[in-house]
Coordinates of C-alpha atoms and ligand atoms in Angstrom, one line a residue:
X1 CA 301.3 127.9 109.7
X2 CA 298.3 128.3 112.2
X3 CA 295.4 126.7 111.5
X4 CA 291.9 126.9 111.6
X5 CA 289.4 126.5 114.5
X6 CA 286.3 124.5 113.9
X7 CA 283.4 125.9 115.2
X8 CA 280.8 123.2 116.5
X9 CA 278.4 125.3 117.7
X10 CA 278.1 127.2 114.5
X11 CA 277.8 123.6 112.5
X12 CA 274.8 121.9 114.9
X13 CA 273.4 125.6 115.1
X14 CA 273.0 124.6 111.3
X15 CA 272.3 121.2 111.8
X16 CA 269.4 122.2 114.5
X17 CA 268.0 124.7 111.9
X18 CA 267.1 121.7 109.6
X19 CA 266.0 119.9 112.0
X20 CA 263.2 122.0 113.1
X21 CA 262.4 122.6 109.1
X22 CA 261.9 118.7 109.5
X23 CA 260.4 118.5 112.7
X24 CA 257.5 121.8 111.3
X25 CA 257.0 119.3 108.1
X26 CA 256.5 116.3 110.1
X27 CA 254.2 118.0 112.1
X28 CA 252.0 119.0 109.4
X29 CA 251.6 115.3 108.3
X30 CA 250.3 114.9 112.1
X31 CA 253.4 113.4 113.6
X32 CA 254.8 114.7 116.4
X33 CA 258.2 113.3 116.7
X34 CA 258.7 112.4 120.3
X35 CA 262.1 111.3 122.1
X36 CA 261.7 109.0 125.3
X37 CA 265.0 109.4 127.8
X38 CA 265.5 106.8 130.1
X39 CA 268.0 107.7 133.0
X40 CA 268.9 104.7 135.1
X41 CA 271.1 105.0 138.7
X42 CA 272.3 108.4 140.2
X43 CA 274.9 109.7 138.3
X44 CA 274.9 113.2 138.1
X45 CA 277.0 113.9 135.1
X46 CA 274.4 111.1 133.4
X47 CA 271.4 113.3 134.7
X48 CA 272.8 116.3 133.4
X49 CA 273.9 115.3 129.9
X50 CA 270.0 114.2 130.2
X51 CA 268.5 117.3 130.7
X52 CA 270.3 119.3 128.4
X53 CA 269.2 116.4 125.3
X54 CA 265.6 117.3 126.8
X55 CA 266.3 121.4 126.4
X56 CA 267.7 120.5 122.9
X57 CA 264.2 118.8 121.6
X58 CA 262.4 121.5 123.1
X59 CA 264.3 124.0 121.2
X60 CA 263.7 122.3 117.7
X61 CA 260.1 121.3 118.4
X62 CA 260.7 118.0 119.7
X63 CA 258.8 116.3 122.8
X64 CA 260.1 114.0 125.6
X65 CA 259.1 112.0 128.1
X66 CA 261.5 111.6 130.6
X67 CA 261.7 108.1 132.6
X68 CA 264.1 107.9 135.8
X69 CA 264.5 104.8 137.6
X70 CA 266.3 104.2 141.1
X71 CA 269.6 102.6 140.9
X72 CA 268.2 99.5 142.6
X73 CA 266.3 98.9 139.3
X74 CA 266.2 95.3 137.8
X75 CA 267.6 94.5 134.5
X76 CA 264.1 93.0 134.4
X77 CA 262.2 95.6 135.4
X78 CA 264.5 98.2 132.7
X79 CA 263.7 95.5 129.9
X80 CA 260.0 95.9 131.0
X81 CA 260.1 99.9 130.1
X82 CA 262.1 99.7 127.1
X83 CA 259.6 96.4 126.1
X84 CA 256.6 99.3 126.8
X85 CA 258.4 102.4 124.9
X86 CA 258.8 99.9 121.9
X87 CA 255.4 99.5 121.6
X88 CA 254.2 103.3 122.7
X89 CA 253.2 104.6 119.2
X90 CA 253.3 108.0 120.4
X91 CA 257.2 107.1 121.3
X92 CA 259.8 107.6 118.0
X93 CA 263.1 107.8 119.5
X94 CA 264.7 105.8 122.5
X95 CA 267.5 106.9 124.6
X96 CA 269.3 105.3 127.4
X97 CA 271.7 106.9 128.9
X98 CA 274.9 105.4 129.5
X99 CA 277.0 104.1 131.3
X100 CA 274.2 101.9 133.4
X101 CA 274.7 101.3 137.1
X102 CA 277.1 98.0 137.0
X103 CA 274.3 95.7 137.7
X104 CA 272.9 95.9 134.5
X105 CA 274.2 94.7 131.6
X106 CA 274.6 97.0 129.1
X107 CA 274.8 95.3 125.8
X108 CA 271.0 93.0 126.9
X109 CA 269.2 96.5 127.3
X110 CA 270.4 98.4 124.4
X111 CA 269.6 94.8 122.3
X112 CA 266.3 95.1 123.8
X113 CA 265.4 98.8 122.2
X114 CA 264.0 98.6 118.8
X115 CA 266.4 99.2 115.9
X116 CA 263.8 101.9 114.4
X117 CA 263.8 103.7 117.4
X118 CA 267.6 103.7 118.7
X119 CA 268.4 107.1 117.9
X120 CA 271.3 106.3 119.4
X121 CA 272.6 103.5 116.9
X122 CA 273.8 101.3 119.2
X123 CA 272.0 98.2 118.7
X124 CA 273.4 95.1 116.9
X125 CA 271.0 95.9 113.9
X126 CA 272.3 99.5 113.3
X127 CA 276.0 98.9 114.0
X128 CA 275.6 95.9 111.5
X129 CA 274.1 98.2 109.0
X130 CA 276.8 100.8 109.7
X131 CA 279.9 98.2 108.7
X132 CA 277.3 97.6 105.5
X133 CA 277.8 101.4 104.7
X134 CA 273.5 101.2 104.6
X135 CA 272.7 102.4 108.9
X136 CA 269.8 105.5 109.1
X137 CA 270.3 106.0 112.4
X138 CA 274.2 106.4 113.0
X139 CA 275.8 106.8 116.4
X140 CA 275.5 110.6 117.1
X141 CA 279.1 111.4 117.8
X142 CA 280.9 109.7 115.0
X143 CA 277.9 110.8 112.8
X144 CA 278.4 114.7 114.3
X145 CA 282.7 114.3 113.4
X146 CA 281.5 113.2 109.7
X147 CA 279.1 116.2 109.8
X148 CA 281.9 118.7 110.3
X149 CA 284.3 117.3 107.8
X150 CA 281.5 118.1 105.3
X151 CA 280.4 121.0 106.2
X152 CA 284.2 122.3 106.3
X153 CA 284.8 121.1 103.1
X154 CA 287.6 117.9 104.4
X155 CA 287.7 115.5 101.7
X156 CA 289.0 112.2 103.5
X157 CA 289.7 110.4 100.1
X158 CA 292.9 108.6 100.8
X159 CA 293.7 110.5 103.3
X160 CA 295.2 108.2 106.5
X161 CA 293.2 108.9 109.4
X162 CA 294.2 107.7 113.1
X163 CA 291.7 107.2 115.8
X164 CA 292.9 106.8 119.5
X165 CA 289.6 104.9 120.2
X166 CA 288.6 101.7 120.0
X167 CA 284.7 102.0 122.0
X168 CA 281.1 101.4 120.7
X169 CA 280.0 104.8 121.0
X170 CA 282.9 106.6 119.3
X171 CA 286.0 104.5 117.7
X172 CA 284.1 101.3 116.2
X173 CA 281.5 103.3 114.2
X174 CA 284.0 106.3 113.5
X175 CA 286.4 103.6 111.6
X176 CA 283.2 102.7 109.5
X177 CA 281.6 106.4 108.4
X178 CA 285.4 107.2 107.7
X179 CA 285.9 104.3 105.7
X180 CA 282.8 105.1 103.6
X181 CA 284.6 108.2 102.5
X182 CA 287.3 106.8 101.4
X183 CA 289.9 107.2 104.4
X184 CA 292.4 104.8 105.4
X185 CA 291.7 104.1 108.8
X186 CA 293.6 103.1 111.2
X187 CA 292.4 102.2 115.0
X188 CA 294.9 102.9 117.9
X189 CA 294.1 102.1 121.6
X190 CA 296.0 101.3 125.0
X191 CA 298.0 98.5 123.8
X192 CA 298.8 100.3 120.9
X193 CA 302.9 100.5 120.8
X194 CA 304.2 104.2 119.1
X195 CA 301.2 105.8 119.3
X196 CA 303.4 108.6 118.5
X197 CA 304.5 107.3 115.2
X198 CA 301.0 106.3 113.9
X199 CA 299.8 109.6 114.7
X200 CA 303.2 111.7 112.9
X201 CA 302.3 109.3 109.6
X202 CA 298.1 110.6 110.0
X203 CA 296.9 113.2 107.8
X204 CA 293.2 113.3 110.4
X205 CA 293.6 112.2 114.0
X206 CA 290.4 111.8 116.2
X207 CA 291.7 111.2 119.6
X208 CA 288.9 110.4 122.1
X209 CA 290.7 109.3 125.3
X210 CA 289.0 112.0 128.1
X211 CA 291.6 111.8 130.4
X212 CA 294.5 114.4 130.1
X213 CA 296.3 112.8 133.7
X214 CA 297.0 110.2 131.3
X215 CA 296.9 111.1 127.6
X216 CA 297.9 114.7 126.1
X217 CA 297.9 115.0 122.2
X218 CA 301.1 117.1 121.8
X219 CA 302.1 119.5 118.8
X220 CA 305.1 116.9 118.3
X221 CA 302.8 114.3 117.7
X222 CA 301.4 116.2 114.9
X223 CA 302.3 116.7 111.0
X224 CA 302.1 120.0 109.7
X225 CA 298.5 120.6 107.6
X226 CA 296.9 117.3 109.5
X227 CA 293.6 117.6 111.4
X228 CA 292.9 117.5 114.8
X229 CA 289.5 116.1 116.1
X230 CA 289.0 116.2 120.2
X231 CA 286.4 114.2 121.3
X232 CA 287.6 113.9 124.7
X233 CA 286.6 115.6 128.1
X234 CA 288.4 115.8 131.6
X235 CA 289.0 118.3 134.2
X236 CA 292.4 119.9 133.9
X237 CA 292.2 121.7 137.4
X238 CA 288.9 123.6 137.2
X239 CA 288.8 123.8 133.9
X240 CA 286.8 121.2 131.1
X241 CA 290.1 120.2 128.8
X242 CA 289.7 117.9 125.7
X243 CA 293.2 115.8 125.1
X244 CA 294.8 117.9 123.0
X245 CA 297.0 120.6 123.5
X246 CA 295.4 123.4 121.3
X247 CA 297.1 126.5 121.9
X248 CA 300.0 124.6 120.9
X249 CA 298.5 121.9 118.4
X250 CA 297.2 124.4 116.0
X251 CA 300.0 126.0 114.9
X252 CA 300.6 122.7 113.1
X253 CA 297.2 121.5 111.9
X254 CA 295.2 123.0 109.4
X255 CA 291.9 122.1 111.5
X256 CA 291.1 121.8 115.2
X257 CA 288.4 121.5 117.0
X258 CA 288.0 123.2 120.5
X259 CA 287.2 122.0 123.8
X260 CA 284.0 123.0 124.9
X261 CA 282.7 124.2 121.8
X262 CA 283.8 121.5 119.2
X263 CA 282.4 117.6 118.8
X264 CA 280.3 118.2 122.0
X265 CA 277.6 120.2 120.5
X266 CA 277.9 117.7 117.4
X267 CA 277.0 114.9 119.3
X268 CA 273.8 116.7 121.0
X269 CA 272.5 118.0 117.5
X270 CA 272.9 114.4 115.2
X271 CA 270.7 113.0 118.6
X272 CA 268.3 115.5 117.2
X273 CA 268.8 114.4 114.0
X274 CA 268.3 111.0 114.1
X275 CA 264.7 111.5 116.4
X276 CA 263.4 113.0 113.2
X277 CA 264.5 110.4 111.0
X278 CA 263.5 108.0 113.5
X279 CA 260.1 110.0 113.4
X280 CA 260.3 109.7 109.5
X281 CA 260.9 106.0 109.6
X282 CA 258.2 105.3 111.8
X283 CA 255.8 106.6 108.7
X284 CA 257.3 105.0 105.8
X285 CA 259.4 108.3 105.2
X286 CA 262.7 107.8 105.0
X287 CA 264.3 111.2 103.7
X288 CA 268.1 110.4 103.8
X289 CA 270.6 107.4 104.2
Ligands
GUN301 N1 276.9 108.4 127.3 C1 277.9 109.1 126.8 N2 277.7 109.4 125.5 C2 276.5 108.8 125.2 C3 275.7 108.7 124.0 O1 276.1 109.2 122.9 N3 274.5 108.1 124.1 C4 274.1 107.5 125.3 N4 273.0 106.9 125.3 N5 274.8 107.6 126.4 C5 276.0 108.2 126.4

């Protein structure tokens, strides 16, 4: 068999297109839902994956304000803004962009951000909701993967699902939302031993490991009818590669998702999403769980 491609533009094309239904509705209520970005240090692939959040709001109706700070910044001095974009009124979604320059402690400033503005869901609140099945703002990848099992119609129910990921933007939250639907879920990562094995036994594999020098998902790790979800991302000569081996891969699975083209554009609409329900929150309105 060959399977199917799944088509992640087409799904946060459809994604964005209820967003900006939200975003008109909201603005007729007089909010105007309003994402602040906050880029820290000089990492170019950080300021890029910026920019292009700021093009998405702008498409769907959403404003930004954009704050950049030096890399000599002070955790102090970062605590200060997000301290000030807490208590901007006019300011419904937070994002700080990740990784931080290694001075700054990463799990202090995202603690910092209020829970009913981290669009992100990475604070201690959300990600406590999350393993209580009850979070409103959900970290946008795993929230973006769960997206395209629905929309495709992929009923997890007791199905055994493997994810090569075991990080707090993508693995942690992913083994929750799967859970929820009834998955059994299990969590591989670089000590795992037979990662092979785990993955022949999985009916869904997400692998998320973004570097194909050392991990390729291969089509004998992969049972026929099982689906493939690539989260990762690394150059394979000049080209952007995820870390599976699609060409090959699909003629096994019954789903795969692409690199570009796949969980990428996933991830960019559910930050969308969760501005507006941030937006929402922020007056009382709280339109979906
Ligand atoms: N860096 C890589 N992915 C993400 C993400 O989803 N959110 C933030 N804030 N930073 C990231």
């Amino acid at each position: 068999m060959t399977g199917q491609k799944i088509d992640g533009i087409a799904v946060a094309n459809s994604v964005k297109d209820r967003v900006r239904a939200a975003v008109a509705e909201l603005k007729k209520d007089g909010i105007e839902p309003c994402l602040a970005t906050v880029l820290a240090g000089d990492n170019q692939a950080s300021a890029s994956y910026v920019a292009s959040k700021q093009k998405d709001c702008s498409e769907v109706g959403i404003s930004t304000k954009d704050h950049r700070l030096p890399q000599s910044f002070s955790q102090q001095e970062l605590v200060s803004l997000i301290d000030l974009l807490n208590n901007d009124k006019t300011v419904h979604g937070i994002l700080v962009q990740l990784p931080l320059p290694e001075h700054l402690d990463e799990f202090s400033v995202i603690t910092m951000i209020s829970p009913i503005k981290d669009v992100d869901g990475l604070t201690p609140y959300n990600m406590g909701l999350l393993a209580y099945g009850r979070a409103l703002l959900k970290p946008c990848t795993p929230s973006g993967i769960i997206e395209l099992f629905d929309y495709y119609k992929i009923d997890l129910s007791g199905k055994h699902a493997v994810i090569i990921n075991r990080s707090n933007l993508v693995g942690r939250p992913l083994y929750h939302l799967m859970l929820e639907k009834n998955a059994t879920v299990t969590t591989c990562h670089s000590k795992t031993k037979n990662l092979k094995e785990h993955c022949l036994e999985a009916d869904v594999i997400v692998t998320a490991v973004g570097d194909r020098s050392r991990f390729t998902l291969t089509q004998d790790m992969v049972k026929s009818g099982a689906v493939v979800i690539d989260v990762g991302t690394s150059r394979l000569g000049n080209k952007l590669a995820g870390d599976v081996d699609y060409d090959n891969v699909i003629k096994n699975a019954s789903y795969v998702t692409p690199v570009p083209g796949g969980v990428g554009p996933m991830t960019r609409a559910m930050l969308l999403k969760n501005t507006v329900t941030a937006a929402s929150i922020s007056k009382g309105i709280v339109a979906n769980r």
